mmCIF file of C-alpha atoms in Angstrom:
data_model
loop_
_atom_site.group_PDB
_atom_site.id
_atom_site.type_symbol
_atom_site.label_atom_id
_atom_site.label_comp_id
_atom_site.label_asym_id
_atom_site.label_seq_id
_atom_site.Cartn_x
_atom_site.Cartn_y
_atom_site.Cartn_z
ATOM 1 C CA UNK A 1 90.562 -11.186 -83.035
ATOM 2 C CA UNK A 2 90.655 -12.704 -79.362
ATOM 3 C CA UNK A 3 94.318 -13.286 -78.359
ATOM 4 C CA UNK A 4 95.765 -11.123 -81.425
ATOM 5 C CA UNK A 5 98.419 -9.610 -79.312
ATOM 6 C CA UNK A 6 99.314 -5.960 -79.733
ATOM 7 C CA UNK A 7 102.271 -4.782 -81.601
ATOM 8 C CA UNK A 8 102.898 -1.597 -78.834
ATOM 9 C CA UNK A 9 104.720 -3.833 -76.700
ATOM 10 C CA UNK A 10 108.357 -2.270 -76.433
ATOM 11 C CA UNK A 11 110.618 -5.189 -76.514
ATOM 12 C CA UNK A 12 113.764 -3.266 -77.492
ATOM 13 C CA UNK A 13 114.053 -2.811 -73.852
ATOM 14 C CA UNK A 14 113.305 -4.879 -70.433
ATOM 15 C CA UNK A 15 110.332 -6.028 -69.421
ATOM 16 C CA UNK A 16 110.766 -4.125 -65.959
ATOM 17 C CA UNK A 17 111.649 -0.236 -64.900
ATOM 18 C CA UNK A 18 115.701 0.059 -65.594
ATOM 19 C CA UNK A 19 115.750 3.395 -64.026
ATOM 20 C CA UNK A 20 115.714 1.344 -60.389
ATOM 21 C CA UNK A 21 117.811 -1.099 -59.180
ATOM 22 C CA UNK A 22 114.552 -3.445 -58.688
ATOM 23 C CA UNK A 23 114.061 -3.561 -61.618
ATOM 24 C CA UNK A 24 117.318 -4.052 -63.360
ATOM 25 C CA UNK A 25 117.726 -6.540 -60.632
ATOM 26 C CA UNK A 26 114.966 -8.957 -61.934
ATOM 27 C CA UNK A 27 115.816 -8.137 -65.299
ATOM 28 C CA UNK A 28 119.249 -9.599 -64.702
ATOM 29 C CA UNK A 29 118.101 -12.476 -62.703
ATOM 30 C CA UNK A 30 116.412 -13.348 -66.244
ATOM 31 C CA UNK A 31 119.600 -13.017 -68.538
ATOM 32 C CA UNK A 32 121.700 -14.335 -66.171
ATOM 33 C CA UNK A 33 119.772 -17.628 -65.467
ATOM 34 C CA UNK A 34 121.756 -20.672 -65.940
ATOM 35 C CA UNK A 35 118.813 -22.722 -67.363
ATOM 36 C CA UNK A 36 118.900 -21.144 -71.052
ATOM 37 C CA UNK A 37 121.967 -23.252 -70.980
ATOM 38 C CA UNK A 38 120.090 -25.927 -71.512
ATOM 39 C CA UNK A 39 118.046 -24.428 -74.456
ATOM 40 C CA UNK A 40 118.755 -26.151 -78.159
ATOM 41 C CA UNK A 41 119.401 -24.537 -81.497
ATOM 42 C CA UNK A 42 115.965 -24.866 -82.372
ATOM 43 C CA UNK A 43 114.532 -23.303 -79.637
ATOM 44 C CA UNK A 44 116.948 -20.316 -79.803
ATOM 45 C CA UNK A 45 116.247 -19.825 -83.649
ATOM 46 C CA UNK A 46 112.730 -20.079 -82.817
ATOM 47 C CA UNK A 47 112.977 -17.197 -79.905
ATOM 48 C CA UNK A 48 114.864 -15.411 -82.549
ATOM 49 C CA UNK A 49 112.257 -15.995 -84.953
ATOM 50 C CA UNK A 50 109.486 -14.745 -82.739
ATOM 51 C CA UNK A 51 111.621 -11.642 -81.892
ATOM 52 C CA UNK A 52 112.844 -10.350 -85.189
ATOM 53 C CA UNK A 53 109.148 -10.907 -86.260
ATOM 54 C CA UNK A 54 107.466 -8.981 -83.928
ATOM 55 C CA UNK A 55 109.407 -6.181 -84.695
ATOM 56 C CA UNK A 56 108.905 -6.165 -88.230
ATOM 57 C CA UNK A 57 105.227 -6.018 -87.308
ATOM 58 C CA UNK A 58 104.827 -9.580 -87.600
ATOM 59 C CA UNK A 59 102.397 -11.074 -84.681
ATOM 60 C CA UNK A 60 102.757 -15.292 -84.471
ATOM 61 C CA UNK A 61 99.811 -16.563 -84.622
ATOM 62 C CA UNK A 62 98.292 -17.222 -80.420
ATOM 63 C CA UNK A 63 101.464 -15.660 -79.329
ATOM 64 C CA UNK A 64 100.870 -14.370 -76.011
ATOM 65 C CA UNK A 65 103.031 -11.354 -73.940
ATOM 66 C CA UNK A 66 104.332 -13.676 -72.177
ATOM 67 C CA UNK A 67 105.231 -16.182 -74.265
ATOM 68 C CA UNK A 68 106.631 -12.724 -76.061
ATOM 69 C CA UNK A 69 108.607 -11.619 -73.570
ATOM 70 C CA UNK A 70 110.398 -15.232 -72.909
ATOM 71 C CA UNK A 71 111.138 -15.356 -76.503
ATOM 72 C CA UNK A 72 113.040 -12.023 -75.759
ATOM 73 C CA UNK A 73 114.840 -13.171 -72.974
ATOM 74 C CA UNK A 74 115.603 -16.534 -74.827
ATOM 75 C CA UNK A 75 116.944 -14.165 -77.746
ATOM 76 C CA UNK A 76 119.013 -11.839 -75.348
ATOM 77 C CA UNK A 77 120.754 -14.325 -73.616
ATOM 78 C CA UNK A 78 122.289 -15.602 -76.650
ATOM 79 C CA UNK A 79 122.488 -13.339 -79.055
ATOM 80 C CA UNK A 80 124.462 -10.571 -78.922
ATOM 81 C CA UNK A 81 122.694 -6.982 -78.750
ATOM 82 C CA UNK A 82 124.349 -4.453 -81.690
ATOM 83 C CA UNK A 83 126.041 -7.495 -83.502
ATOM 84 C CA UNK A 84 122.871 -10.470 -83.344
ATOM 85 C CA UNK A 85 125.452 -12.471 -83.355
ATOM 86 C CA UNK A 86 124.956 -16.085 -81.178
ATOM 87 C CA UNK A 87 127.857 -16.141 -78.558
ATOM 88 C CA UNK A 88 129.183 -19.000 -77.420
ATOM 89 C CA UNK A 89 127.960 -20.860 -74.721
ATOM 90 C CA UNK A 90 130.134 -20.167 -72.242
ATOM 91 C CA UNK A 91 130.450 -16.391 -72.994
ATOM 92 C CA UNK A 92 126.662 -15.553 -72.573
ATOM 93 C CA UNK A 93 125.757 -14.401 -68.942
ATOM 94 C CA UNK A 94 123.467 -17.475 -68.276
ATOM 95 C CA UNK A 95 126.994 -19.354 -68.197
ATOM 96 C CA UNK A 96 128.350 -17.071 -65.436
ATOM 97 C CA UNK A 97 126.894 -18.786 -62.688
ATOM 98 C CA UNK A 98 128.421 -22.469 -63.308
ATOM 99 C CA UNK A 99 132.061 -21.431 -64.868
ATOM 100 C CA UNK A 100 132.946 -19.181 -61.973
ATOM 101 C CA UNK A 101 131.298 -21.227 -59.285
ATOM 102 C CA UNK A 102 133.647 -24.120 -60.606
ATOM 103 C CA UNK A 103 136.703 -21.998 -61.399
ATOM 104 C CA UNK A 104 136.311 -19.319 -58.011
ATOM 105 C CA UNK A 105 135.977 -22.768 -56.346
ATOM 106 C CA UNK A 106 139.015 -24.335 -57.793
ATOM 107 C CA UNK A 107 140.943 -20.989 -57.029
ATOM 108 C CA UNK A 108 140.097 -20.648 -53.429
ATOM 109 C CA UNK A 109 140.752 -24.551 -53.031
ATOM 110 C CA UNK A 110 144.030 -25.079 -54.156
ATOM 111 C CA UNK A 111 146.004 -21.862 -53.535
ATOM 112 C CA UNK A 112 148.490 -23.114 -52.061
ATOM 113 C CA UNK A 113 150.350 -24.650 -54.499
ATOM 114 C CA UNK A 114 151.925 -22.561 -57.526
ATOM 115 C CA UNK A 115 151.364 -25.134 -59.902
ATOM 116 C CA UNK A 116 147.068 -24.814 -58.882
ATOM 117 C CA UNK A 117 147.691 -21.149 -58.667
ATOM 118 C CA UNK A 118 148.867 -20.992 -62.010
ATOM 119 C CA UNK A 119 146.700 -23.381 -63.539
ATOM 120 C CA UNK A 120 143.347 -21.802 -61.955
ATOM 121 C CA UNK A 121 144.757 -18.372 -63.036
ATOM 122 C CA UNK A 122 144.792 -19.028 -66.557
ATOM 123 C CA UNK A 123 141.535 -20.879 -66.560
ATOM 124 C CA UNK A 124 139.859 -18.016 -65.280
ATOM 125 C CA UNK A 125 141.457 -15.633 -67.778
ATOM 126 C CA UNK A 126 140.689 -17.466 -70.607
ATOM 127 C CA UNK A 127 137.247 -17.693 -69.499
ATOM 128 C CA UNK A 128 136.935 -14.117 -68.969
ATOM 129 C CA UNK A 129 138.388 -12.967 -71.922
ATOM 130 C CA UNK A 130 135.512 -15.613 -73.694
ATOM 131 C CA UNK A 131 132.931 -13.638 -71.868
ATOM 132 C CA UNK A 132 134.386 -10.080 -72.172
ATOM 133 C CA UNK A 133 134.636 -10.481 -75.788
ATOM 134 C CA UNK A 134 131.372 -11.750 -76.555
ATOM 135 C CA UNK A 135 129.441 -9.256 -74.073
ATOM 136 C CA UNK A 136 131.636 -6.066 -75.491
ATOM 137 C CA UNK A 137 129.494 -3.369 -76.562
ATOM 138 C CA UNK A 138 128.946 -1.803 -79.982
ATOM 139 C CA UNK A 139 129.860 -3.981 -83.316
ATOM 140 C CA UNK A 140 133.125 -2.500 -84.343
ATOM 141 C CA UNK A 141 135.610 -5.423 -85.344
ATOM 142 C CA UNK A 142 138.891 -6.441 -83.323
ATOM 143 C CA UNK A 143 141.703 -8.535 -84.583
ATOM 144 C CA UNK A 144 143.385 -11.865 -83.373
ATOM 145 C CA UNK A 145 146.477 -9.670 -82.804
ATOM 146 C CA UNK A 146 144.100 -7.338 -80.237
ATOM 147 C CA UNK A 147 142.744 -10.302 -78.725
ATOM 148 C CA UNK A 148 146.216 -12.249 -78.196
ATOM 149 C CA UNK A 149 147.611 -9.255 -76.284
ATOM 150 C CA UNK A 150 144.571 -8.854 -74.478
ATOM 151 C CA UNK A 151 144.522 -12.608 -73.130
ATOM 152 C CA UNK A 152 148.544 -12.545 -72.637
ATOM 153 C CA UNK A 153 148.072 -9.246 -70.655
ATOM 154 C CA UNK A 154 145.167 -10.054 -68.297
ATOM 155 C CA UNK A 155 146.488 -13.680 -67.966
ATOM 156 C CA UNK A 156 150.269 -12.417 -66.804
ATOM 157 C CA UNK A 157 148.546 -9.880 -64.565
ATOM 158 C CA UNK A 158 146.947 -11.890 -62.947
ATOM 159 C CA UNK A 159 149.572 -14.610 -62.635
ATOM 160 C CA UNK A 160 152.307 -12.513 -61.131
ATOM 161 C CA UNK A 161 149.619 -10.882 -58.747
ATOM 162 C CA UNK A 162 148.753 -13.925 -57.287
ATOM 163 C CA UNK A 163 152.281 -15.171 -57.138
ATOM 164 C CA UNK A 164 153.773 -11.763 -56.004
ATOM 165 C CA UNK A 165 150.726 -12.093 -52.794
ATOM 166 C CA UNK A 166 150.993 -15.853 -52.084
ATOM 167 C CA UNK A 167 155.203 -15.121 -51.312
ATOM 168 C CA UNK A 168 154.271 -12.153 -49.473
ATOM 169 C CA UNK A 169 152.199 -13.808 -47.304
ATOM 170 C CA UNK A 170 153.242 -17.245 -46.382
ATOM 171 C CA UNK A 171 153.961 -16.518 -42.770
ATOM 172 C CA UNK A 172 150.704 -14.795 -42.173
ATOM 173 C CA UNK A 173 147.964 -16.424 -40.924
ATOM 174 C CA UNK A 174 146.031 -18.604 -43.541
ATOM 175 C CA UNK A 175 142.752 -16.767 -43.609
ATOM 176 C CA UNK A 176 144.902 -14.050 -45.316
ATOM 177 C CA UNK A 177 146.282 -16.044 -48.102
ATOM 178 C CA UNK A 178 142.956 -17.436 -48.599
ATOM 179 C CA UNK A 179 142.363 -14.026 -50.018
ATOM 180 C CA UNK A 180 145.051 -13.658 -52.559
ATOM 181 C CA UNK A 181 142.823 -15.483 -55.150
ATOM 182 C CA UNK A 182 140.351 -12.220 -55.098
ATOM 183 C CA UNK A 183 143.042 -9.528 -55.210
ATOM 184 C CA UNK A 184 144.633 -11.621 -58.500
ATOM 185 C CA UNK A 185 140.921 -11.462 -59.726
ATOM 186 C CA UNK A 186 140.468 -7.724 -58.941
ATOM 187 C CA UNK A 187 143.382 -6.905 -60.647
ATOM 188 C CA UNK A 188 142.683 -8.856 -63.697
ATOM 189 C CA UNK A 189 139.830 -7.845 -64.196
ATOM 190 C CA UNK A 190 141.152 -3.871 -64.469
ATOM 191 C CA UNK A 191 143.761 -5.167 -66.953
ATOM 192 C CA UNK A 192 140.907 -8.194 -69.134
ATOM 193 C CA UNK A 193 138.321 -5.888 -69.355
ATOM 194 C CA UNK A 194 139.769 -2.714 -71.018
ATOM 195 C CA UNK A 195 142.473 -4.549 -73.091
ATOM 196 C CA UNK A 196 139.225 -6.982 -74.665
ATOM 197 C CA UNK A 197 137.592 -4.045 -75.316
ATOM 198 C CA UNK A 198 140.251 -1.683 -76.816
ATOM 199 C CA UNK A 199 138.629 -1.291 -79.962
ATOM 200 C CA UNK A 200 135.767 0.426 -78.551
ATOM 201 C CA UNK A 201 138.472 2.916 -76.598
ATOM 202 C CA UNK A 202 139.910 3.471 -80.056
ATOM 203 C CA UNK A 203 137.257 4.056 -82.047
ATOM 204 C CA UNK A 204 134.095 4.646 -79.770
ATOM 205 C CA UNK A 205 130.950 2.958 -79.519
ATOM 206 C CA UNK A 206 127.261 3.704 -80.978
ATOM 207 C CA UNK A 207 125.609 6.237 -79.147
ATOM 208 C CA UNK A 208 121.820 6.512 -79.700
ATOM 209 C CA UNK A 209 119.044 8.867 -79.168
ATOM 210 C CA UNK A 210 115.600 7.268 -76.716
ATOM 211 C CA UNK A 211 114.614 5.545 -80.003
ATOM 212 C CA UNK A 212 117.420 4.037 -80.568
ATOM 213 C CA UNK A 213 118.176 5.608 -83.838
ATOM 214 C CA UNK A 214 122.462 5.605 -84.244
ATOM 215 C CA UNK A 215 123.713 9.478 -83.807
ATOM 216 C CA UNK A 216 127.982 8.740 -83.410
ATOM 217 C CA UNK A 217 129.971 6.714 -82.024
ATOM 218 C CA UNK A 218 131.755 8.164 -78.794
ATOM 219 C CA UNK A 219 134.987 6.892 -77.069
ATOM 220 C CA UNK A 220 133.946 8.465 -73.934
ATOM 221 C CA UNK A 221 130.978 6.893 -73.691
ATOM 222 C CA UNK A 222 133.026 3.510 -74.233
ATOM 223 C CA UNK A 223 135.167 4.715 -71.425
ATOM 224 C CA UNK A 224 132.121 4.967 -68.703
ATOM 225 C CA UNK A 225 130.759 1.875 -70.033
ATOM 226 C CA UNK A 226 133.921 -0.036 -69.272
ATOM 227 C CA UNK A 227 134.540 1.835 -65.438
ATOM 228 C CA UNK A 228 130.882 0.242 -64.775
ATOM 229 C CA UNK A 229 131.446 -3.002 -65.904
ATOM 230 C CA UNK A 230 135.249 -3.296 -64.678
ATOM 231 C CA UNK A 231 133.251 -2.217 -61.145
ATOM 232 C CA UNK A 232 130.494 -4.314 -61.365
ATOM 233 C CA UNK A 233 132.544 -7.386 -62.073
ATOM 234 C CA UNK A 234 134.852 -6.869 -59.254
ATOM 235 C CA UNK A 235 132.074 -6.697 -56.933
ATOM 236 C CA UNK A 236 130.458 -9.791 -58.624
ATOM 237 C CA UNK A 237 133.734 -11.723 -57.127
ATOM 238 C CA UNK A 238 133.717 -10.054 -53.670
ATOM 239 C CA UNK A 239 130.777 -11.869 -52.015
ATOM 240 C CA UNK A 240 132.296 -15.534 -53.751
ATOM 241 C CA UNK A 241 136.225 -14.950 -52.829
ATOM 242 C CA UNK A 242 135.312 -13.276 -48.874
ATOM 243 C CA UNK A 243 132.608 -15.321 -47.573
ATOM 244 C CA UNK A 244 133.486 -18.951 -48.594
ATOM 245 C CA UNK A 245 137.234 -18.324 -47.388
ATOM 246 C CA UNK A 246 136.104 -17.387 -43.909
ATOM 247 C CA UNK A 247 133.474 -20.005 -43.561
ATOM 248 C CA UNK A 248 136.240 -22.690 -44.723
ATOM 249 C CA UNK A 249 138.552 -21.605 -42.963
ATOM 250 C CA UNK A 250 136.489 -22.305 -39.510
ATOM 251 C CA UNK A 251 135.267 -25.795 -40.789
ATOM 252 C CA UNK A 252 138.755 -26.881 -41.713
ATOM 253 C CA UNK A 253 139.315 -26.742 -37.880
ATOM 254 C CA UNK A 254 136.728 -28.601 -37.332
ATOM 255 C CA UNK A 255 136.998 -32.819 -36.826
ATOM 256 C CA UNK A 256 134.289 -33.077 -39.653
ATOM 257 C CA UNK A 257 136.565 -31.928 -42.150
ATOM 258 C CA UNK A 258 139.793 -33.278 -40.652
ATOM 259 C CA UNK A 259 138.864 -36.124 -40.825
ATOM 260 C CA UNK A 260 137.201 -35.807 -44.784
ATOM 261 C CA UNK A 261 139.402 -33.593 -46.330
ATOM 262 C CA UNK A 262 138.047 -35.004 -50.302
ATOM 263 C CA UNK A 263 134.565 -32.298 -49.284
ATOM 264 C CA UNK A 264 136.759 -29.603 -48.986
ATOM 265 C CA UNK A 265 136.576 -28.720 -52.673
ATOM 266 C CA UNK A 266 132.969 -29.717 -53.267
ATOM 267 C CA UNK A 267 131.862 -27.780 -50.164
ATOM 268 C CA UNK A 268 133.823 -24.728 -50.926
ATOM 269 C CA UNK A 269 132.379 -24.566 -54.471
ATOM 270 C CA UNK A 270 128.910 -25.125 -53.646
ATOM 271 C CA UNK A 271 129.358 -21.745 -51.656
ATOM 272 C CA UNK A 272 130.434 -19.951 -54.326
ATOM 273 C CA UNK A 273 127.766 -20.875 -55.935
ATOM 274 C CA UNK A 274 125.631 -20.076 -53.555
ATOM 275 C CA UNK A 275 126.798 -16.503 -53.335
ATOM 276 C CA UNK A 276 127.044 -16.308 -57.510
ATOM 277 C CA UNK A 277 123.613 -16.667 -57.822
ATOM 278 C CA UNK A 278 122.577 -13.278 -56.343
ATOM 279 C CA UNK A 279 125.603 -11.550 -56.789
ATOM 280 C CA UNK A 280 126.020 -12.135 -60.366
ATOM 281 C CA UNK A 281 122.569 -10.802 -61.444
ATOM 282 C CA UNK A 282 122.593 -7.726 -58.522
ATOM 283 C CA UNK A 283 126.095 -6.556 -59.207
ATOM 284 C CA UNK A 284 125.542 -6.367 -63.195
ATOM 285 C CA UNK A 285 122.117 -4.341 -62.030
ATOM 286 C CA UNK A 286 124.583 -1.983 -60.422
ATOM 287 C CA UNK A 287 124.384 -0.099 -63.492
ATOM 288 C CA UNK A 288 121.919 0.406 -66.425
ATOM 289 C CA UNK A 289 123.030 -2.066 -69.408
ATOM 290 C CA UNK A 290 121.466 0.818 -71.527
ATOM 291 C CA UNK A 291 123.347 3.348 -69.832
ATOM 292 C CA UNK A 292 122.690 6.912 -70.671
ATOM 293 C CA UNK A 293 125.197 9.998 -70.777
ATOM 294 C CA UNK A 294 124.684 14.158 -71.594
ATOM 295 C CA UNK A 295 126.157 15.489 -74.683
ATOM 296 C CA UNK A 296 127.966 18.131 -73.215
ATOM 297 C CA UNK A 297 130.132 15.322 -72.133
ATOM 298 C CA UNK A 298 130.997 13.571 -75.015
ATOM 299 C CA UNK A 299 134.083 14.665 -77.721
ATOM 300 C CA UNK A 300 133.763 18.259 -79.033
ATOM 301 C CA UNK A 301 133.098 16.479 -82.550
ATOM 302 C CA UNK A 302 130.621 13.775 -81.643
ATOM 303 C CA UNK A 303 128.623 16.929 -80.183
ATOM 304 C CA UNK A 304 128.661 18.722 -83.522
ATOM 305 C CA UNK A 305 127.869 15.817 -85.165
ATOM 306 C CA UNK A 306 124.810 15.037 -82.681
ATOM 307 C CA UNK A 307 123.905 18.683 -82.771
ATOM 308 C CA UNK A 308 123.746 18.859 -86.642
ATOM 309 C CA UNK A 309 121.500 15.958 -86.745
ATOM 310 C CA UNK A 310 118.901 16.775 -83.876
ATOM 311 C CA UNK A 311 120.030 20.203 -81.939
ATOM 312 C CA UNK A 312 117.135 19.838 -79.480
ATOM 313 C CA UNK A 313 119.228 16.285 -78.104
ATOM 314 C CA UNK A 314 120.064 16.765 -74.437
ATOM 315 C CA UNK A 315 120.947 13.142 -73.444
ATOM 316 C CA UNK A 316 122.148 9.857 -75.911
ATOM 317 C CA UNK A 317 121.944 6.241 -74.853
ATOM 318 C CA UNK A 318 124.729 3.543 -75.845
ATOM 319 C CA UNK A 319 124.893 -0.240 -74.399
ATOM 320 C CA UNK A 320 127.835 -0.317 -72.031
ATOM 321 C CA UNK A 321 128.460 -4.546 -72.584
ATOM 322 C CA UNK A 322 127.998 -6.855 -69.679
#
């Protein structure tokens, strides 16, 4: 029939190439877009809908590819990938954008103070450790008790890292302290990210052959998965916490700001922003989300395993979280 669309259309992965950065890059700028915020319950269930039915081999009636491939993009950004689970709004990726461009903002605002400093630290933890949970890869549980010490770890890190720098260098100039925000960022994020996702370091994560059927779960491919992301969020942060800093710091010399100090904070977030909306999407395409790794790397007995199952299996898959 005219219109009947297809049911070839792989939409277990992107829509565009992942094995360039191009095209991971435009992927990303889809799941990372702020506007599914704004998206009901209705609308999500109904991109859900669409989804799950197509790959049962169910075709909506006048459902177009396109129309297909927003309903996947609707579905990915808020439901997680092994689990289906819906995250919570401000753990998806399409929050990213807004939460850090206010809370980055904040942080390179009011560093001077240690009350601000501590208060902006812990925001930004307990955002992170929202977002590192719900974009962990593989569907293994943890517990409250794995999440507290998680949280209490990165939080503390990053506390006494931005306290330890902001003593250290209050008779430097100020462009330097205006930094100290980042490093406490950097260094949370190497402490966050691993600690939210320890169950996967204890127990592995799924690793898949090019169809996607489940072969093992691997801890070492949980460990690469979290070295890319730990990487890719630190250099998420680096365009937000060096540029705005530097520009502020020449305006605040400036008579225009002198003499309005209140745009200060509204001007230095709106940069932020400004750099968060490329970076976020082009550092996460840093690395495939469906990252791939040989078997002769993984754990003697996930290789056996593999090996028993399909010996002819050069290369698995697994999702290394976002």
């Amino acid at each position: 029939m005219a219109g009947e669309l297809p049911l070839g259309i792989n939409i277990r992965d992107p829509r565009w190439d992942q094995g360039t950065f191009l095209g991971r890059a435009r992927h990303f700028f889809t799941v990372t877009d702020p506007r599914n915020l704004l998206l009901s319950g209705a609308q999500l269930e109904e991109a859900r809908r669409t989804v799950e039915n197509y790959r049962a081999g169910v075709v909506d009636p006048g459902l177009t590819e396109d129309q297909l491939w927003r309903a996947k993009y609707i579905y990915d950004s808020a439901f997680h990938p092994d689990t289906g689970e819906k995250m919570v709004l401000i753990g998806r990726m399409s929050a990213q954008v807004p939460m850090n461009m206010m809370i980055t903002g904040c942080m390179l605002t009011f560093y001077r103070r240690t009350p601000t400093v501590l208060f902006w630290q812990w925001a930004n933890q307990s955002f992170n450790a929202v977002v590192n949970y719900s974009n962990r890869s593989g569907d293994a549980p943890i517990t409250v008790g794995q999440l507290g010490t998680a949280y209490v770890s990165a939080t503390t890190g990053a506390v006494v890292t931005a306290l330890g720098l902001k003593s250290l260098t209050q008779h430097l100039p100020s462009l330097v302290g205006r930094f100290v925000p980042f490093a406490a960022v950097a260094a949370a994020n190497c402490i966050n990210i691993p600690l939210m996702r320890q169950r996967e370091l204890q127990v592995g994560i799924p690793v898949t052959d090019e169809k996607g059927h489940r072969l093992g779960e691997s801890v070492t491919a949980a460990q690469h998965g979290i070295v890319q992301v730990v990487v890719s969020r630190i250099g998420m942060a680096v365009p937000a916490m060096a540029i705005p800093p530097v520009i502020m710091n020449a305006l605040e010399k400036r008579e225009f700001l002198k003499r309005r100090p209140w745009l200060s904070a509204p001007l230095q977030v709106g940069l932020v922003g400004l750099c968060l909306v490329f970076a976020t999407p082009l550092c996460c395409a840093l690395f495939p989300q469906r990252s791939s790794i040989g078997v002769s790397q993984l754990e003697p007995e996930v290789q056996a395993e593999i090996r028993k199952k399909n010996p002819d299996i050069t290369v698995v898959y697994y999702n290394k979280g976002l």
